[in-house]
Coordinates of C-alpha atoms and ligand atoms in Angstrom, one line a residue:
M1 CA -58.6 -25.6 14.7
V2 CA -59.3 -22.1 16.0
I3 CA -56.7 -19.3 15.2
G4 CA -57.0 -16.5 17.8
G5 CA -57.9 -16.7 21.5
G6 CA -59.6 -13.5 22.4
M7 CA -63.1 -12.4 23.5
V8 CA -65.1 -13.9 20.6
V9 CA -63.3 -17.2 21.0
R10 CA -63.9 -17.3 24.7
E11 CA -67.6 -16.2 24.6
Q12 CA -68.9 -17.9 21.6
I13 CA -66.7 -19.9 19.3
L14 CA -64.8 -22.3 21.6
P15 CA -67.8 -23.2 23.8
S16 CA -69.9 -23.9 20.6
L17 CA -67.2 -26.2 19.2
L18 CA -66.7 -27.9 22.5
H19 CA -70.4 -28.7 22.7
L20 CA -70.3 -30.0 19.1
E21 CA -67.4 -32.2 20.1
R22 CA -69.4 -33.5 23.1
L23 CA -72.1 -34.4 20.6
G24 CA -69.6 -36.2 18.4
R25 CA -70.2 -33.8 15.5
V26 CA -66.6 -32.5 15.4
G27 CA -63.3 -34.0 16.3
A28 CA -60.7 -32.7 18.8
V29 CA -60.4 -28.9 19.0
T30 CA -57.1 -27.0 18.9
V31 CA -56.7 -23.3 19.7
C32 CA -53.7 -21.4 18.4
A33 CA -52.7 -17.8 19.5
P34 CA -49.4 -15.9 19.5
R35 CA -49.0 -16.2 23.3
H36 CA -49.3 -19.2 25.6
E37 CA -50.9 -16.9 28.3
T38 CA -53.8 -16.3 25.9
V39 CA -54.6 -20.0 25.4
A40 CA -53.9 -20.9 29.0
S41 CA -56.5 -18.3 30.1
L42 CA -59.1 -20.1 28.0
C43 CA -58.2 -23.4 29.7
E44 CA -58.7 -21.7 33.1
A45 CA -61.9 -19.9 32.1
E46 CA -64.4 -20.7 34.9
E47 CA -67.5 -20.9 32.7
I48 CA -65.8 -23.1 30.1
R49 CA -64.6 -25.5 32.9
R50 CA -68.1 -25.7 34.4
A51 CA -69.8 -26.2 31.1
F52 CA -67.5 -28.9 29.8
P53 CA -66.3 -31.0 32.7
G54 CA -63.8 -33.7 31.7
Q55 CA -63.3 -32.1 28.2
S56 CA -60.1 -30.4 27.1
F57 CA -58.7 -28.9 24.0
R58 CA -55.2 -28.7 22.6
V59 CA -53.4 -25.4 22.8
L60 CA -50.6 -23.8 20.8
P61 CA -48.1 -22.6 22.0
G62 CA -48.0 -25.5 24.5
G63 CA -46.0 -23.7 27.1
P64 CA -44.7 -20.2 28.0
G65 CA -42.1 -18.5 25.9
E66 CA -41.6 -15.7 23.4
R67 CA -44.6 -14.3 21.5
Q68 CA -45.0 -16.3 18.3
P69 CA -47.2 -14.2 15.9
E70 CA -46.6 -16.6 12.9
L71 CA -47.3 -19.9 14.8
W72 CA -50.5 -20.3 12.9
R73 CA -48.5 -21.0 9.8
S74 CA -46.8 -24.1 11.1
A75 CA -50.0 -25.2 12.9
L76 CA -51.8 -25.0 9.5
A77 CA -49.0 -27.0 7.8
Q78 CA -49.5 -29.9 10.2
L79 CA -53.3 -30.2 9.8
P80 CA -54.7 -33.0 7.7
P81 CA -56.6 -31.5 4.7
R82 CA -60.3 -30.5 4.6
Q83 CA -60.8 -29.8 8.3
L84 CA -62.5 -26.6 9.6
V85 CA -60.2 -23.7 10.5
V86 CA -61.9 -20.8 12.4
V87 CA -60.1 -17.5 12.0
A88 CA -60.8 -15.1 15.0
L89 CA -58.0 -12.6 14.8
P90 CA -58.0 -8.8 14.5
D91 CA -59.8 -7.5 11.4
Q92 CA -56.6 -6.6 9.5
L93 CA -55.1 -10.1 9.8
H94 CA -58.0 -12.1 8.4
Y95 CA -57.0 -11.9 4.7
K96 CA -53.5 -13.5 4.9
V97 CA -54.6 -16.2 7.4
V98 CA -57.8 -17.2 5.6
L99 CA -56.0 -17.4 2.2
E100 CA -53.2 -19.5 3.7
A101 CA -55.8 -21.9 5.3
L102 CA -57.6 -22.3 2.0
R103 CA -54.2 -22.9 0.2
R104 CA -53.6 -25.6 2.8
D105 CA -56.9 -27.2 1.7
Q106 CA -58.9 -26.3 4.7
H107 CA -62.5 -25.1 5.0
V108 CA -62.6 -21.7 6.7
C109 CA -64.9 -19.8 8.9
C110 CA -63.8 -16.3 9.6
V111 CA -65.3 -13.8 12.1
K112 CA -66.7 -10.7 10.5
P113 CA -65.6 -8.5 8.7
L114 CA -64.0 -11.0 6.3
V115 CA -61.5 -8.5 4.8
L116 CA -61.0 -4.7 4.3
T117 CA -60.9 -4.6 0.5
A118 CA -63.1 -6.0 -2.3
R119 CA -60.0 -7.5 -4.1
H120 CA -59.0 -9.5 -1.0
G121 CA -62.6 -10.8 -0.7
S122 CA -62.6 -11.9 -4.4
E123 CA -59.2 -13.7 -4.1
I124 CA -60.6 -15.7 -1.1
A125 CA -63.8 -16.5 -3.0
E126 CA -61.8 -17.6 -6.0
E127 CA -59.4 -19.8 -4.0
A128 CA -62.4 -21.5 -2.2
R129 CA -64.3 -22.0 -5.5
R130 CA -61.2 -23.6 -7.2
R131 CA -60.7 -26.0 -4.3
K132 CA -64.4 -26.7 -3.6
L133 CA -64.0 -25.5 0.0
L134 CA -66.3 -23.4 2.1
A135 CA -65.1 -19.9 3.1
V136 CA -67.8 -18.8 5.5
V137 CA -68.1 -15.4 7.3
E138 CA -69.6 -15.8 10.7
Y139 CA -72.4 -13.2 10.8
H140 CA -74.2 -14.7 13.8
K141 CA -77.1 -12.2 13.7
R142 CA -78.4 -14.0 10.7
F143 CA -79.3 -16.9 13.0
D144 CA -81.3 -14.8 15.4
D145 CA -84.9 -16.0 14.7
R146 CA -86.2 -12.4 14.5
N147 CA -84.0 -11.8 11.5
L148 CA -84.9 -15.1 9.8
M149 CA -88.6 -14.1 10.4
A150 CA -88.0 -10.7 8.9
R151 CA -86.2 -12.2 5.9
R152 CA -89.0 -14.5 5.1
A153 CA -91.7 -11.9 5.5
Y154 CA -89.8 -9.4 3.4
R155 CA -89.3 -11.9 0.7
E156 CA -92.9 -12.8 0.8
G157 CA -93.7 -9.2 0.0
R158 CA -95.2 -8.4 3.4
F159 CA -93.2 -5.2 3.8
G160 CA -93.0 -3.9 0.3
E161 CA -89.8 -2.1 -0.5
F162 CA -87.2 -0.7 2.0
R163 CA -86.9 3.1 1.7
L164 CA -85.3 4.6 4.8
G165 CA -83.8 3.0 7.9
S166 CA -81.5 3.3 10.9
A167 CA -79.4 0.9 12.9
C168 CA -77.0 1.2 15.8
L169 CA -74.6 -1.0 17.6
L170 CA -72.8 0.6 20.5
E171 CA -70.6 -1.6 22.7
K172 CA -69.8 -1.1 26.3
W173 CA -67.1 1.4 27.4
R174 CA -65.0 -1.5 28.9
Y175 CA -64.2 -2.7 25.3
R176 CA -61.8 0.3 25.2
H177 CA -59.8 -1.3 28.1
S178 CA -59.6 -4.7 26.4
N179 CA -57.1 -6.1 23.9
F180 CA -59.0 -4.0 21.3
Q181 CA -56.7 -1.0 22.1
N182 CA -53.9 -3.0 20.5
W183 CA -55.5 -3.5 17.1
M184 CA -58.8 -1.5 16.6
T185 CA -56.7 1.6 15.9
A186 CA -57.4 4.2 13.3
E187 CA -55.1 2.8 10.6
H188 CA -56.7 -0.7 10.8
S189 CA -60.3 -0.5 11.8
D190 CA -63.0 1.7 13.2
A191 CA -66.4 1.3 15.0
F192 CA -68.3 0.9 11.7
T193 CA -65.9 -1.7 10.3
Y194 CA -65.9 -3.6 13.6
V195 CA -69.7 -3.8 14.3
G196 CA -71.6 -1.6 11.8
C197 CA -71.0 -4.3 9.2
H198 CA -73.5 -6.6 11.1
Y199 CA -76.4 -4.4 10.3
V200 CA -75.4 -3.7 6.7
D201 CA -75.2 -7.5 6.2
L202 CA -78.6 -7.9 7.9
V203 CA -80.3 -5.4 5.6
H204 CA -79.0 -7.4 2.6
F205 CA -79.9 -10.7 4.3
I206 CA -83.5 -9.5 4.9
T207 CA -84.1 -7.5 1.7
G208 CA -81.7 -9.0 -0.9
L209 CA -80.8 -5.4 -1.9
L210 CA -77.2 -4.4 -2.6
P211 CA -75.4 -1.4 -1.2
V212 CA -74.0 1.0 -3.7
A213 CA -72.4 4.0 -1.8
V214 CA -71.2 4.8 1.7
S215 CA -70.2 7.8 3.7
V216 CA -68.8 7.4 7.2
Y217 CA -67.9 10.2 9.5
G218 CA -65.7 9.2 12.4
V219 CA -64.7 10.9 15.6
L220 CA -61.1 10.2 16.6
D221 CA -60.7 9.3 20.2
R222 CA -58.0 7.7 22.4
F223 CA -57.9 4.2 23.9
P224 CA -56.5 4.1 27.5
N225 CA -53.1 3.1 26.1
G226 CA -53.0 6.4 24.1
R227 CA -53.5 4.9 20.7
E228 CA -56.0 6.7 18.4
G229 CA -59.1 5.0 17.0
Y230 CA -62.4 6.0 15.3
L231 CA -64.4 5.0 18.4
W232 CA -67.5 6.8 17.3
T233 CA -68.8 6.5 13.7
D234 CA -71.9 7.7 11.8
A235 CA -72.5 6.0 8.4
R236 CA -74.9 6.5 5.6
V237 CA -75.3 3.5 3.3
L238 CA -77.2 4.0 0.0
W239 CA -78.8 1.0 -1.7
E240 CA -79.4 0.0 -5.3
N241 CA -83.1 1.0 -5.1
G242 CA -82.3 4.5 -3.7
A243 CA -83.0 3.5 -0.1
C244 CA -80.9 4.9 2.7
L245 CA -79.7 3.3 6.0
N246 CA -78.1 5.3 8.8
V247 CA -75.8 3.3 11.0
Q248 CA -74.3 4.6 14.3
N249 CA -71.5 2.7 16.1
A250 CA -69.2 3.2 19.0
L251 CA -67.4 1.7 21.9
G252 CA -69.5 4.1 23.8
V253 CA -72.2 2.7 26.1
P254 CA -71.5 4.1 29.5
A255 CA -70.3 1.6 32.1
A256 CA -73.2 2.4 34.3
A257 CA -75.9 2.0 31.6
P258 CA -78.0 -1.1 31.6
G259 CA -77.6 -4.0 29.2
S260 CA -74.5 -5.4 27.5
N261 CA -74.8 -3.0 24.5
L262 CA -77.2 -0.8 22.6
Q263 CA -78.4 -2.1 19.3
G264 CA -81.3 -2.3 16.9
L265 CA -82.7 -1.9 13.4
T266 CA -85.6 0.1 12.0
L267 CA -86.7 -0.1 8.4
Y268 CA -89.5 2.0 6.9
C269 CA -90.9 0.4 3.8
Q270 CA -93.5 1.1 1.2
T271 CA -95.6 -0.3 -1.6
G272 CA -97.6 2.3 -3.6
D273 CA -99.6 4.4 -1.1
T274 CA -99.1 2.0 1.8
G275 CA -96.3 2.1 4.4
A276 CA -94.8 -0.8 6.4
L277 CA -92.5 -0.9 9.3
L278 CA -89.9 -3.4 10.7
A279 CA -88.4 -2.5 14.0
H280 CA -86.1 -4.6 16.2
A281 CA -85.0 -3.5 19.6
D282 CA -82.1 -5.9 19.8
Q283 CA -80.6 -4.8 23.2
Q284 CA -83.7 -5.3 25.4
R285 CA -85.0 -8.8 25.1
G286 CA -87.4 -8.5 28.0
I287 CA -85.1 -9.5 30.9
R288 CA -84.3 -7.3 33.9
H289 CA -82.2 -8.7 36.7
S290 CA -80.8 -7.1 39.8
Y291 CA -78.2 -9.2 41.6
L292 CA -77.0 -9.3 45.2
A293 CA -73.2 -9.5 45.0
P294 CA -71.8 -7.6 43.3
E295 CA -74.9 -5.4 43.7
E296 CA -75.7 -4.8 40.1
Y297 CA -78.5 -4.3 37.5
A298 CA -78.3 -6.3 34.3
E299 CA -80.3 -6.8 31.1
P300 CA -78.9 -10.1 29.8
N301 CA -79.6 -11.2 26.2
P302 CA -81.1 -14.7 26.4
D303 CA -81.0 -15.0 22.6
F304 CA -77.3 -14.6 21.7
F305 CA -75.3 -17.0 23.8
Q306 CA -76.1 -18.5 27.2
Y307 CA -75.2 -21.6 29.1
V308 CA -78.2 -23.4 30.4
D309 CA -78.6 -26.5 32.6
F310 CA -80.3 -29.2 30.5
G311 CA -79.4 -31.8 33.2
G312 CA -75.8 -32.2 32.2
P313 CA -73.1 -33.2 31.7
G314 CA -72.0 -29.6 32.4
L315 CA -73.9 -26.8 30.8
T316 CA -75.3 -26.5 27.3
P317 CA -74.7 -23.5 25.0
V318 CA -77.9 -22.1 23.5
G319 CA -78.7 -19.1 21.3
Y320 CA -78.0 -17.8 17.8
G321 CA -74.2 -17.5 18.6
Y322 CA -74.2 -21.3 19.0
R323 CA -76.6 -22.0 16.1
S324 CA -74.4 -20.0 13.8
V325 CA -71.3 -22.1 14.6
E326 CA -73.4 -25.2 14.4
A327 CA -74.6 -24.2 10.9
V328 CA -71.0 -23.8 9.7
V329 CA -70.0 -27.2 11.0
D330 CA -73.1 -28.8 9.5
A331 CA -72.3 -27.3 6.1
V332 CA -68.7 -28.5 6.2
V333 CA -69.8 -32.0 7.2
A334 CA -72.4 -32.0 4.4
V335 CA -69.9 -30.9 1.8
E336 CA -67.4 -33.6 2.9
A337 CA -70.1 -36.3 2.9
G338 CA -71.0 -35.3 -0.7
E339 CA -74.5 -34.3 0.5
R340 CA -74.3 -30.7 -0.5
T341 CA -72.1 -28.7 -2.8
V342 CA -70.3 -25.4 -2.0
Q343 CA -72.3 -23.8 -4.8
E344 CA -75.6 -24.9 -3.2
I345 CA -74.6 -23.4 0.1
D346 CA -73.4 -20.2 -1.6
G347 CA -76.7 -20.0 -3.5
A348 CA -79.0 -20.6 -0.5
G349 CA -77.7 -17.4 1.0
I350 CA -78.2 -18.3 4.7
L351 CA -74.6 -18.7 5.5
A352 CA -72.6 -15.7 4.4
T353 CA -69.7 -16.9 2.3
A354 CA -66.9 -15.1 0.5
A355 CA -68.7 -15.8 -2.8
N356 CA -72.2 -14.5 -1.8
S357 CA -71.3 -11.6 0.5
G358 CA -68.7 -9.7 -1.4
Y359 CA -71.0 -6.6 -1.0
N360 CA -69.8 -6.4 2.6
D361 CA -66.1 -6.2 1.5
R362 CA -67.1 -3.5 -1.0
V363 CA -68.9 -1.5 1.7
I364 CA -65.9 -1.8 4.1
E365 CA -63.4 -0.7 1.5
A366 CA -65.6 2.3 0.6
A367 CA -66.2 3.1 4.3
R368 CA -62.5 3.2 5.1
E369 CA -61.9 5.5 2.2
S370 CA -64.8 7.8 3.2
L371 CA -63.4 7.9 6.8
R372 CA -60.0 9.0 5.4
L373 CA -61.8 11.7 3.4
G374 CA -63.7 13.0 6.5
G375 CA -67.0 11.5 5.5
S376 CA -67.4 12.1 1.8
E377 CA -69.6 9.7 -0.2
V378 CA -67.6 6.9 -1.8
R379 CA -69.2 4.5 -4.4
C380 CA -68.8 0.8 -3.7
A381 CA -66.6 -1.0 -6.2
P382 CA -68.7 -2.7 -9.0
Ligands
NAD401 N1 -66.0 -9.4 20.4 C1 -67.0 -10.0 19.7 O1 -68.0 -10.2 20.3 C2 -66.8 -10.3 18.3 C3 -67.9 -10.8 17.7 C4 -67.7 -11.2 16.4 C5 -66.6 -11.0 15.7 N2 -65.5 -10.4 16.3 C6 -64.3 -10.2 15.5 O2 -63.4 -11.2 16.0 C7 -62.0 -10.7 15.8 C8 -61.3 -10.8 17.1 O3 -62.1 -10.2 18.0 P1 -62.0 -10.5 19.6 O4 -63.1 -9.8 20.2 O5 -61.7 -11.9 19.8 O6 -60.6 -9.6 19.9 P2 -59.5 -9.8 21.0 O7 -58.7 -8.6 20.9 O8 -60.2 -10.1 22.3 O9 -58.7 -11.0 20.6 C9 -57.8 -11.0 19.4 C10 -57.0 -12.3 19.4 O10 -56.1 -12.2 18.3 C11 -54.7 -12.5 18.7 N3 -53.8 -11.7 17.9 C12 -53.0 -12.2 17.0 N4 -52.2 -11.2 16.4 C13 -52.6 -10.1 17.1 C14 -52.2 -8.7 16.9 N5 -51.2 -8.4 16.0 N6 -52.7 -7.8 17.7 C15 -53.7 -8.1 18.6 N7 -54.1 -9.4 18.8 C16 -53.6 -10.4 18.0 C17 -54.7 -12.2 20.2 O11 -53.8 -13.0 20.8 C18 -56.1 -12.5 20.6 O12 -56.1 -13.9 20.9 C19 -62.2 -9.3 15.2 O13 -62.0 -9.4 13.8 C20 -63.6 -8.9 15.6 O14 -64.1 -8.0 14.6 C21 -65.6 -10.1 17.6

């Protein structure tokens, strides 16, 4: 069951699950959101219909009516135990829904960031450990081959030690006009919490280093509905070996600019008197298209999530967005079949879990505190 029916569900999670259902690797899919209109729009989504002809999914609420913000509770109560629940709600709602799903004996996959405080992350990890359930955080960039290559090479010692780096992830201006303006407001989230966490997680994923302190300066701006948000952020993350990563984030790529976002990572590394460099330009993957109608220039990312025609039926999802969901499903199936333990999956460190990625929760908590303090350095909780 998927809880939430917004952009990430439409563009990555639901099509991935529907493909896995087509392959017979998951059972029937249910999507639950507070409003029927939200789930109805998923049923009507042109790309999903073209990709999965003859397939459908159950939606909650089943028909129009009042907004039902707590519907997920009764939906969870009716689910047989030890299924997979995907939580794809606004950042500030993850904690209570993930915890309730675990208490209902469900494996959980939550979109990033898992939670906003270290204590909430530990509670989730403890509940999952006690019940031998998976609590995965869906950091799909881990499944981009360039990051898996970097991880292997770094851990083989080919880069030496990370010293100084920079990363950015700036989303398109249109995000300001989306449902984001109803939840990504200053009191709940910010550009760093929303997308900066991806690159903090990647630096750990590649290097194994842990972050120890954060300072985040945010520029308050207004969404089109008048609500205030930290829509521009500049973060400095210090690591246990003294290394420093600068991370810039925003809902700030101009509408007229090419590509679907601006993103990348550069790490300068060193061993003794020799320097090494790792640089990923993640927004330009070598494709430049100019279309006829509407007349428009695009730089699509072939690696994240695309539908391709493999000869049918319908279209096949490919890319690291799909592989990430597939890896979660494979892990749940392996645990239920007794082929792998939750501890093994935590220990392997390829899937981010509540147990093995608590550093992300500690960074987010410190970052939110730093933002409130106008950018002062805040130590991550031990
Ligand atoms: N957009 C992406 O590409 C992306 C990628 C990875 C993770 N995420 C994460 O996924 C989560 C959801 O992101 P999204 O892009 O789907 O957002 P969205 O705003 O498009 O959708 C949010 C969904 O949550 C539901 N919802 C429930 N309670 C809500 C409330 N009180 N206020 C607003 N919406 C409420 C809405 O009905 C909607 O279905 C966030 O935690 C985000 O950080 C997003």
